[in-house]
Short mmCIF file of C-alpha atoms in Angstrom, two decimals:
data_model
loop_
_atom_site.label_atom_id
_atom_site.label_comp_id
_atom_site.label_asym_id
_atom_site.label_seq_id
_atom_site.Cartn_x
_atom_site.Cartn_y
_atom_site.Cartn_z
CA MET A 1159 0.00 0.00 0.00
CA SER A 1160 1.44 3.37 -0.95
CA PRO A 1161 1.29 6.02 1.79
CA LEU A 1162 -2.00 7.85 2.16
CA ALA A 1163 -2.14 11.17 0.37
CA VAL A 1164 -2.88 13.07 3.57
CA ARG A 1165 -0.56 14.97 5.86
CA VAL A 1166 -1.32 14.78 9.57
CA PRO A 1167 -0.38 18.09 11.24
CA GLU A 1168 1.70 17.72 14.39
CA GLU A 1169 -0.98 19.46 16.45
CA LEU A 1170 -3.36 16.56 15.77
CA SER A 1171 -1.27 14.24 17.95
CA ALA A 1172 -3.15 13.48 21.18
CA ARG A 1173 -0.68 14.55 23.83
CA VAL A 1174 -2.62 13.46 26.94
CA PRO A 1175 -5.45 10.98 27.59
CA ALA A 1176 -9.04 12.12 27.09
CA GLU A 1177 -9.79 12.15 30.82
CA GLN A 1178 -7.01 14.70 31.40
CA ARG A 1179 -8.29 17.22 28.84
CA GLY A 1180 -10.92 18.75 31.07
CA PRO A 1181 -12.99 18.30 34.25
CA GLY A 1182 -15.64 15.60 34.20
CA LEU A 1183 -14.23 13.80 31.16
CA ASP A 1184 -13.75 10.02 30.97
CA ARG A 1185 -11.92 7.64 28.65
CA ASP A 1186 -14.89 7.43 26.31
CA ASP A 1187 -14.87 11.18 25.67
CA VAL A 1188 -13.16 10.73 22.30
CA ARG A 1189 -14.56 11.07 18.80
CA LEU A 1190 -15.62 8.15 16.64
CA LEU A 1191 -15.25 8.27 12.86
CA VAL A 1192 -17.47 5.66 11.19
CA SER A 1193 -16.76 4.40 7.67
CA ARG A 1194 -19.29 2.25 5.83
CA GLY A 1195 -17.52 1.84 2.53
CA THR A 1196 -16.77 5.38 1.38
CA GLU A 1197 -19.67 6.82 3.41
CA VAL A 1198 -18.35 8.65 6.48
CA SER A 1199 -20.20 9.83 9.59
CA HIS A 1200 -19.05 11.48 12.81
CA HIS A 1201 -19.96 10.49 16.36
CA GLY A 1202 -18.83 10.42 19.97
CA PHE A 1203 -17.45 7.10 21.19
CA ALA A 1204 -20.28 6.86 23.73
CA GLU A 1205 -22.64 6.43 20.74
CA LEU A 1206 -21.05 3.06 19.88
CA PRO A 1207 -23.92 0.96 21.34
CA GLY A 1208 -26.33 2.62 18.92
CA LEU A 1209 -24.05 1.90 15.95
CA LEU A 1210 -23.88 -1.84 16.62
CA ARG A 1211 -26.72 -4.36 16.52
CA ALA A 1212 -27.92 -7.08 18.86
CA GLY A 1213 -26.05 -10.20 17.81
CA ASP A 1214 -22.87 -8.35 16.82
CA LEU A 1215 -19.65 -9.60 18.40
CA LEU A 1216 -16.68 -7.54 19.57
CA VAL A 1217 -13.38 -9.44 19.64
CA VAL A 1218 -11.21 -7.90 22.37
CA ASN A 1219 -7.56 -8.36 23.37
CA THR A 1220 -7.03 -9.17 27.06
CA SER A 1221 -3.26 -8.61 27.03
CA PRO A 1222 -2.13 -6.22 29.78
CA THR A 1223 0.34 -3.43 29.09
CA LEU A 1224 3.77 -3.82 30.68
CA ALA A 1225 5.97 -1.10 32.15
CA ALA A 1226 8.37 -2.11 29.38
CA ALA A 1227 10.88 0.79 29.34
CA VAL A 1228 13.90 0.53 31.67
CA ASP A 1229 16.90 2.86 31.97
CA GLY A 1230 20.34 1.38 31.51
CA ARG A 1231 23.92 2.12 30.56
CA VAL A 1232 26.19 0.86 27.79
CA GLY A 1233 29.64 1.90 28.96
CA HIS A 1234 29.17 5.55 29.95
CA ALA A 1235 26.25 6.09 27.57
CA ARG A 1236 22.69 6.22 28.84
CA VAL A 1237 20.23 3.98 27.02
CA VAL A 1238 16.58 3.01 27.44
CA VAL A 1239 15.77 -0.67 26.99
CA HIS A 1240 12.35 -1.42 25.52
CA PHE A 1241 11.42 -5.00 26.45
CA SER A 1242 9.33 -6.34 23.59
CA THR A 1243 8.58 -10.07 23.72
CA ARG A 1244 9.53 -13.04 25.90
CA GLY A 1245 10.92 -15.97 23.94
CA ASP A 1246 10.29 -19.64 24.64
CA ASP A 1247 13.91 -20.03 25.83
CA GLY A 1248 13.67 -17.31 28.48
CA ARG A 1249 15.36 -14.62 26.42
CA TRP A 1250 13.62 -11.34 25.62
CA ALA A 1251 13.46 -9.42 22.38
CA VAL A 1252 14.58 -5.87 23.19
CA GLU A 1253 15.25 -2.57 21.48
CA LEU A 1254 17.99 -0.25 22.71
CA ARG A 1255 17.14 3.43 22.34
CA GLU A 1256 18.64 6.64 23.68
CA PRO A 1257 16.97 9.38 25.74
CA ASP A 1258 15.88 12.34 23.61
CA GLY A 1259 16.29 14.89 26.44
CA ARG A 1260 12.54 15.49 26.64
CA GLY A 1261 11.47 12.41 28.56
CA ALA A 1262 10.98 10.16 25.52
CA THR A 1263 13.46 8.25 23.34
CA ARG A 1264 14.85 8.14 19.81
CA ALA A 1265 16.66 5.56 17.70
CA ARG A 1266 20.26 5.21 18.80
CA ALA A 1267 22.81 7.31 16.97
CA GLU A 1268 25.78 5.42 15.54
CA ALA A 1269 28.20 4.67 18.33
CA GLU A 1270 31.91 4.09 18.38
CA GLY A 1271 33.47 0.65 18.33
CA ALA A 1272 31.49 -2.37 19.52
CA GLU A 1273 29.30 -0.40 21.92
CA GLY A 1274 26.41 -0.35 19.47
CA ARG A 1275 25.34 0.91 16.11
CA GLY A 1276 22.27 2.13 14.29
CA CYS A 1277 19.10 1.71 16.30
CA GLY A 1278 20.25 -1.51 17.95
CA GLY A 1279 23.68 -2.75 18.88
CA LEU A 1280 26.23 -5.47 18.25
CA ALA A 1281 26.24 -9.05 19.47
CA GLY A 1282 27.86 -9.06 22.88
CA THR A 1283 26.79 -5.52 23.79
CA LYS A 1284 26.36 -5.39 27.59
CA VAL A 1285 23.78 -3.19 29.30
CA ARG A 1286 23.83 -2.42 33.03
CA LEU A 1287 20.30 -2.29 34.44
CA PRO A 1288 18.94 -1.09 37.81
CA GLY A 1289 19.37 -3.28 40.88
CA GLY A 1290 22.54 -4.94 39.58
CA ALA A 1291 20.88 -6.72 36.65
CA ARG A 1292 22.74 -7.20 33.37
CA LEU A 1293 21.56 -7.64 29.79
CA VAL A 1294 23.62 -9.01 26.90
CA LEU A 1295 22.56 -8.76 23.24
CA GLU A 1296 22.95 -12.14 21.52
CA GLU A 1297 21.50 -12.04 18.00
CA PRO A 1298 19.11 -9.95 15.88
CA LEU A 1299 15.49 -11.04 16.05
CA SER A 1300 15.16 -10.93 12.28
CA ALA A 1301 17.26 -10.78 9.15
CA ARG A 1302 15.29 -7.62 8.31
CA GLY A 1303 17.49 -5.50 10.53
CA GLU A 1304 19.10 -4.91 13.90
CA ARG A 1305 16.39 -2.89 15.67
CA LEU A 1306 15.22 -5.77 17.86
CA TRP A 1307 17.65 -8.22 19.45
CA TRP A 1308 17.32 -11.40 21.43
CA ALA A 1309 18.94 -10.66 24.78
CA ARG A 1310 19.59 -12.58 27.96
CA VAL A 1311 19.10 -10.95 31.36
CA SER A 1312 20.98 -12.03 34.48
CA GLY A 1313 20.64 -10.87 38.07
CA ALA A 1314 16.86 -10.39 37.94
CA GLU A 1315 13.65 -11.88 36.61
CA VAL A 1316 12.37 -9.55 33.88
CA PRO A 1317 8.73 -9.31 35.13
CA ALA A 1318 10.01 -8.27 38.58
CA LEU A 1319 12.50 -5.86 36.98
CA LEU A 1320 9.72 -4.19 35.00
CA ARG A 1321 7.43 -3.95 38.03
CA GLU A 1322 10.13 -2.31 40.14
CA HIS A 1323 12.06 -0.19 37.66
CA GLY A 1324 9.99 -0.02 34.47
CA ARG A 1325 7.66 2.62 33.08
CA PRO A 1326 5.33 2.57 30.07
CA ILE A 1327 6.95 3.13 26.69
CA ARG A 1328 6.39 6.73 25.72
CA TYR A 1329 6.85 8.49 22.40
CA SER A 1330 7.80 12.10 21.80
CA TYR A 1331 4.36 13.31 20.73
CA THR A 1332 3.02 12.77 24.27
CA GLU A 1333 3.30 15.54 26.83
CA ARG A 1334 4.58 13.67 29.89
CA ASP A 1335 5.02 10.31 31.58
CA GLN A 1336 1.80 8.64 32.69
CA PRO A 1337 1.14 5.94 35.30
CA LEU A 1338 0.79 2.40 34.01
CA SER A 1339 -2.95 2.45 34.81
CA VAL A 1340 -3.45 4.98 32.01
CA TYR A 1341 -2.16 2.38 29.54
CA GLN A 1342 -4.36 -0.51 30.74
CA THR A 1343 -7.61 -1.24 28.94
CA VAL A 1344 -10.78 -2.35 30.69
CA PHE A 1345 -10.27 -5.82 29.15
CA ALA A 1346 -6.70 -6.38 30.42
CA LEU A 1347 -6.05 -9.49 32.51
CA PRO A 1348 -2.89 -10.35 34.48
CA TYR A 1349 -0.86 -13.33 33.26
CA ALA A 1350 0.84 -15.57 35.80
CA ASP A 1351 4.14 -15.60 33.89
CA GLY A 1352 4.30 -11.80 33.83
CA THR A 1353 3.93 -11.53 30.06
CA GLY A 1354 1.91 -8.83 28.35
CA SER A 1355 2.16 -6.18 25.69
CA ALA A 1356 5.09 -3.83 25.31
CA GLU A 1357 2.63 -1.25 24.01
CA MET A 1358 -1.04 -0.80 24.83
CA PRO A 1359 -3.66 -2.49 22.61
CA SER A 1360 -4.93 1.06 22.29
CA ALA A 1361 -8.09 0.64 20.22
CA ALA A 1362 -9.79 -0.64 23.38
CA ARG A 1363 -8.67 2.26 25.56
CA PRO A 1364 -11.89 4.31 25.23
CA PHE A 1365 -14.06 1.49 26.61
CA THR A 1366 -15.31 1.97 30.17
CA ALA A 1367 -17.08 -0.53 32.39
CA ARG A 1368 -20.28 1.50 31.99
CA LEU A 1369 -20.08 1.38 28.20
CA VAL A 1370 -19.36 -2.36 28.20
CA ALA A 1371 -22.43 -2.92 30.40
CA GLU A 1372 -24.57 -0.88 28.00
CA LEU A 1373 -23.31 -2.87 25.01
CA VAL A 1374 -24.10 -6.16 26.76
CA SER A 1375 -27.57 -4.91 27.71
CA ARG A 1376 -28.23 -4.22 24.02
CA GLY A 1377 -27.25 -7.73 22.97
CA VAL A 1378 -23.68 -7.10 21.78
CA GLN A 1379 -21.39 -9.98 22.73
CA PHE A 1380 -17.67 -10.09 23.55
CA ALA A 1381 -15.07 -12.71 22.59
CA PRO A 1382 -11.75 -12.42 24.46
CA VAL A 1383 -8.51 -13.31 22.68
CA THR A 1384 -4.90 -12.58 23.51
CA LEU A 1385 -2.09 -11.09 21.47
CA HIS A 1386 0.95 -9.79 23.32
CA THR A 1387 2.03 -6.80 21.25
CA GLY A 1388 5.73 -6.16 20.71
CA VAL A 1389 7.55 -2.86 20.36
CA ALA A 1390 6.33 -0.86 17.37
CA SER A 1391 8.69 0.51 14.77
CA ALA A 1392 8.28 4.18 15.56
CA GLU A 1393 10.57 5.49 12.83
CA SER A 1394 10.50 3.02 9.94
CA HIS A 1395 7.00 1.47 10.19
CA GLU A 1396 8.13 -2.11 9.69
CA PRO A 1397 5.54 -4.88 9.41
CA PRO A 1398 4.91 -6.66 12.73
CA TYR A 1399 7.27 -9.31 14.03
CA PRO A 1400 6.05 -12.72 15.31
CA GLU A 1401 3.97 -12.31 18.47
CA ARG A 1402 2.41 -14.63 21.04
CA PHE A 1403 -1.34 -15.16 20.75
CA ALA A 1404 -4.15 -17.34 22.02
CA VAL A 1405 -7.74 -17.86 20.89
CA PRO A 1406 -9.57 -19.94 23.52
CA GLU A 1407 -12.11 -22.60 22.64
CA ALA A 1408 -15.07 -20.61 24.00
CA SER A 1409 -14.19 -17.59 21.87
CA ALA A 1410 -13.67 -19.70 18.75
CA ARG A 1411 -17.12 -21.27 19.22
CA LEU A 1412 -18.74 -17.86 19.76
CA ILE A 1413 -17.09 -16.33 16.67
CA ASN A 1414 -18.22 -19.26 14.51
CA ALA A 1415 -21.77 -19.07 15.87
CA VAL A 1416 -22.03 -15.35 15.11
CA ARG A 1417 -20.69 -15.90 11.60
CA ALA A 1418 -23.28 -18.62 11.05
CA GLY A 1419 -26.05 -16.20 12.05
CA ASP A 1420 -26.80 -12.59 11.18
CA GLY A 1421 -24.25 -10.93 13.48
CA ARG A 1422 -21.08 -9.12 12.50
CA VAL A 1423 -17.63 -9.93 13.89
CA VAL A 1424 -15.94 -6.62 14.74
CA ALA A 1425 -12.36 -6.74 15.97
CA VAL A 1426 -11.28 -4.16 18.54
CA GLY A 1427 -7.81 -3.28 17.30
CA THR A 1428 -5.37 -4.64 14.78
CA THR A 1429 -4.02 -6.99 17.46
CA ALA A 1430 -7.42 -8.70 17.72
CA VAL A 1431 -7.53 -9.07 13.91
CA ARG A 1432 -4.08 -10.69 13.88
CA ALA A 1433 -5.06 -13.12 16.65
CA VAL A 1434 -8.39 -14.26 15.25
CA GLU A 1435 -7.22 -14.45 11.64
CA SER A 1436 -4.26 -16.55 12.82
CA ALA A 1437 -6.73 -19.06 14.26
CA ALA A 1438 -8.90 -19.22 11.12
CA GLY A 1439 -8.52 -21.96 8.54
CA ALA A 1440 -8.86 -21.50 4.80
CA ASP A 1441 -12.51 -22.53 5.30
CA GLY A 1442 -13.09 -19.49 7.53
CA VAL A 1443 -13.68 -21.64 10.62
CA VAL A 1444 -11.94 -20.41 13.77
CA ARG A 1445 -10.33 -23.08 15.95
CA ALA A 1446 -8.76 -22.75 19.38
CA ARG A 1447 -5.07 -22.02 18.93
CA ALA A 1448 -2.16 -20.69 20.96
CA GLY A 1449 1.48 -20.04 20.20
CA TRP A 1450 3.33 -17.66 17.87
CA THR A 1451 1.89 -15.96 14.82
CA ASP A 1452 3.86 -14.42 11.98
CA LEU A 1453 0.72 -13.61 9.99
CA VAL A 1454 0.72 -10.22 8.26
CA VAL A 1455 -2.78 -9.35 7.06
CA THR A 1456 -2.60 -7.66 3.67
CA PRO A 1457 -5.16 -6.88 0.95
CA GLU A 1458 -3.72 -9.78 -1.06
CA ARG A 1459 -4.26 -12.24 1.80
CA GLY A 1460 -7.57 -10.66 2.84
CA VAL A 1461 -9.57 -11.45 5.97
CA ARG A 1462 -11.46 -14.68 6.53
CA VAL A 1463 -13.37 -13.90 9.71
CA VAL A 1464 -13.51 -10.21 10.53
CA ASP A 1465 -16.38 -8.12 9.14
CA GLY A 1466 -15.43 -4.83 10.78
CA LEU A 1467 -12.67 -3.16 12.75
CA LEU A 1468 -12.49 -0.56 15.50
CA THR A 1469 -9.04 1.00 15.46
CA GLY A 1470 -7.06 4.12 16.20
CA LEU A 1471 -5.82 6.55 13.58
CA HIS A 1472 -2.47 5.46 12.16
CA GLU A 1473 0.35 7.38 10.51
CA PRO A 1474 -0.20 7.66 6.73
CA GLU A 1475 2.85 5.44 6.08
CA ALA A 1476 2.12 2.86 8.82
CA SER A 1477 2.19 -0.83 7.90
CA HIS A 1478 -1.06 -1.29 9.90
CA LEU A 1479 -2.92 0.42 7.06
CA LEU A 1480 -2.49 -2.72 4.94
CA MET A 1481 -4.73 -4.51 7.43
CA LEU A 1482 -7.31 -1.73 7.33
CA GLU A 1483 -7.31 -1.94 3.55
CA ALA A 1484 -7.81 -5.71 3.77
CA VAL A 1485 -10.91 -5.16 5.91
CA ALA A 1486 -12.49 -2.14 4.23
CA GLY A 1487 -10.75 -1.42 0.90
CA ARG A 1488 -8.39 1.39 -0.10
CA ALA A 1489 -11.13 3.81 -1.13
CA ALA A 1490 -12.73 3.66 2.33
CA ILE A 1491 -9.41 4.31 4.06
CA ASP A 1492 -8.58 7.25 1.78
CA ARG A 1493 -11.99 8.84 2.32
CA GLY A 1494 -11.97 8.24 6.07
CA TYR A 1495 -8.52 9.70 6.62
CA GLU A 1496 -9.26 12.76 4.50
CA ALA A 1497 -12.33 13.37 6.67
CA ALA A 1498 -10.38 12.78 9.89
CA VAL A 1499 -7.76 15.41 8.99
CA ARG A 1500 -10.40 17.86 7.78
CA ARG A 1501 -12.45 17.45 10.97
CA ARG A 1502 -9.38 17.68 13.22
CA TYR A 1503 -9.52 14.22 14.75
CA LEU A 1504 -6.70 13.33 17.15
CA TRP A 1505 -4.08 10.67 16.37
CA HIS A 1506 -2.16 8.02 18.34
CA GLU A 1507 -2.93 5.94 21.43
CA PHE A 1508 -4.70 8.70 23.37
CA GLY A 1509 -6.57 9.94 20.30
CA ASP A 1510 -9.85 9.33 18.52
CA VAL A 1511 -10.99 6.07 16.95
CA HIS A 1512 -12.23 4.79 13.62
CA LEU A 1513 -14.96 2.18 13.15
CA LEU A 1514 -14.89 0.37 9.81
CA LEU A 1515 -18.18 -1.43 9.07
CA PRO A 1516 -19.36 -3.36 6.01
#
């Protein structure tokens, strides 16, 4: 997909969560752009129950957000380690970044010698972490580049390290650090092994318990799935790396039942699409599955299960837009994003949301 022909002005980045923009506001006080094909309408997120029908199904990601950013040092240089994904062998995929002087981070500048290079490092690079822990880079996660590395941590268990010394990953368009609770969705569940998402499954952020109760009272159903999201490619918009996912038996049965009836399967977030489509066979039947998925949903591959998608507003060059195009078509995405810029919608994880319906 070529980049969208829109430019998103910097001032349309949501710098703080909705509930911090004024007294009496809550998470659901964001705007909702609705695309039905190339027809666009404008709503508040609290109107969502009236836009769905009894029998519709929302597929939601229960992965919790981790405090995945930890300060460290490589030699005398300060770095920030973004913990992305736990491997089956106990290693973690990590990205080394440098502080940008404004409370966020940027890709690492080229360093001297074997200390590190590009936006990653070199095999054998050692990082000192808080509390006496150590991290050693071992090998790149992918042949695509050296942004993410498999690393081994000694002197601490990573979940405990993140709980004690971590903070949520923050990008430069946000105004300030926020507590971890701001990055948890109403659907998040704790996992006994301490795993979760390096970055918030943000499409679900505007949901409140009150809104969920209203949706249920109107006959909208929910199917929980899990996809632990890794660290996004903030600068180069790479396609997603393999991620852990699980679609439980009860959710698979519910999705299949809705598809067999008159309901619509609407995924809440691109992570939910990736999980459920990874569990779908070529026949469109969803089966309980758990493990790793390397599926990249593109217009060429298409979607087998999902009828609609509730998602945030993505950068015009983001790889996620391929998935949106697979669900709704390029014309719908072009028209929706033109309307979003014209109507001054807000972008990123604290911003407004986009509902794509058949």
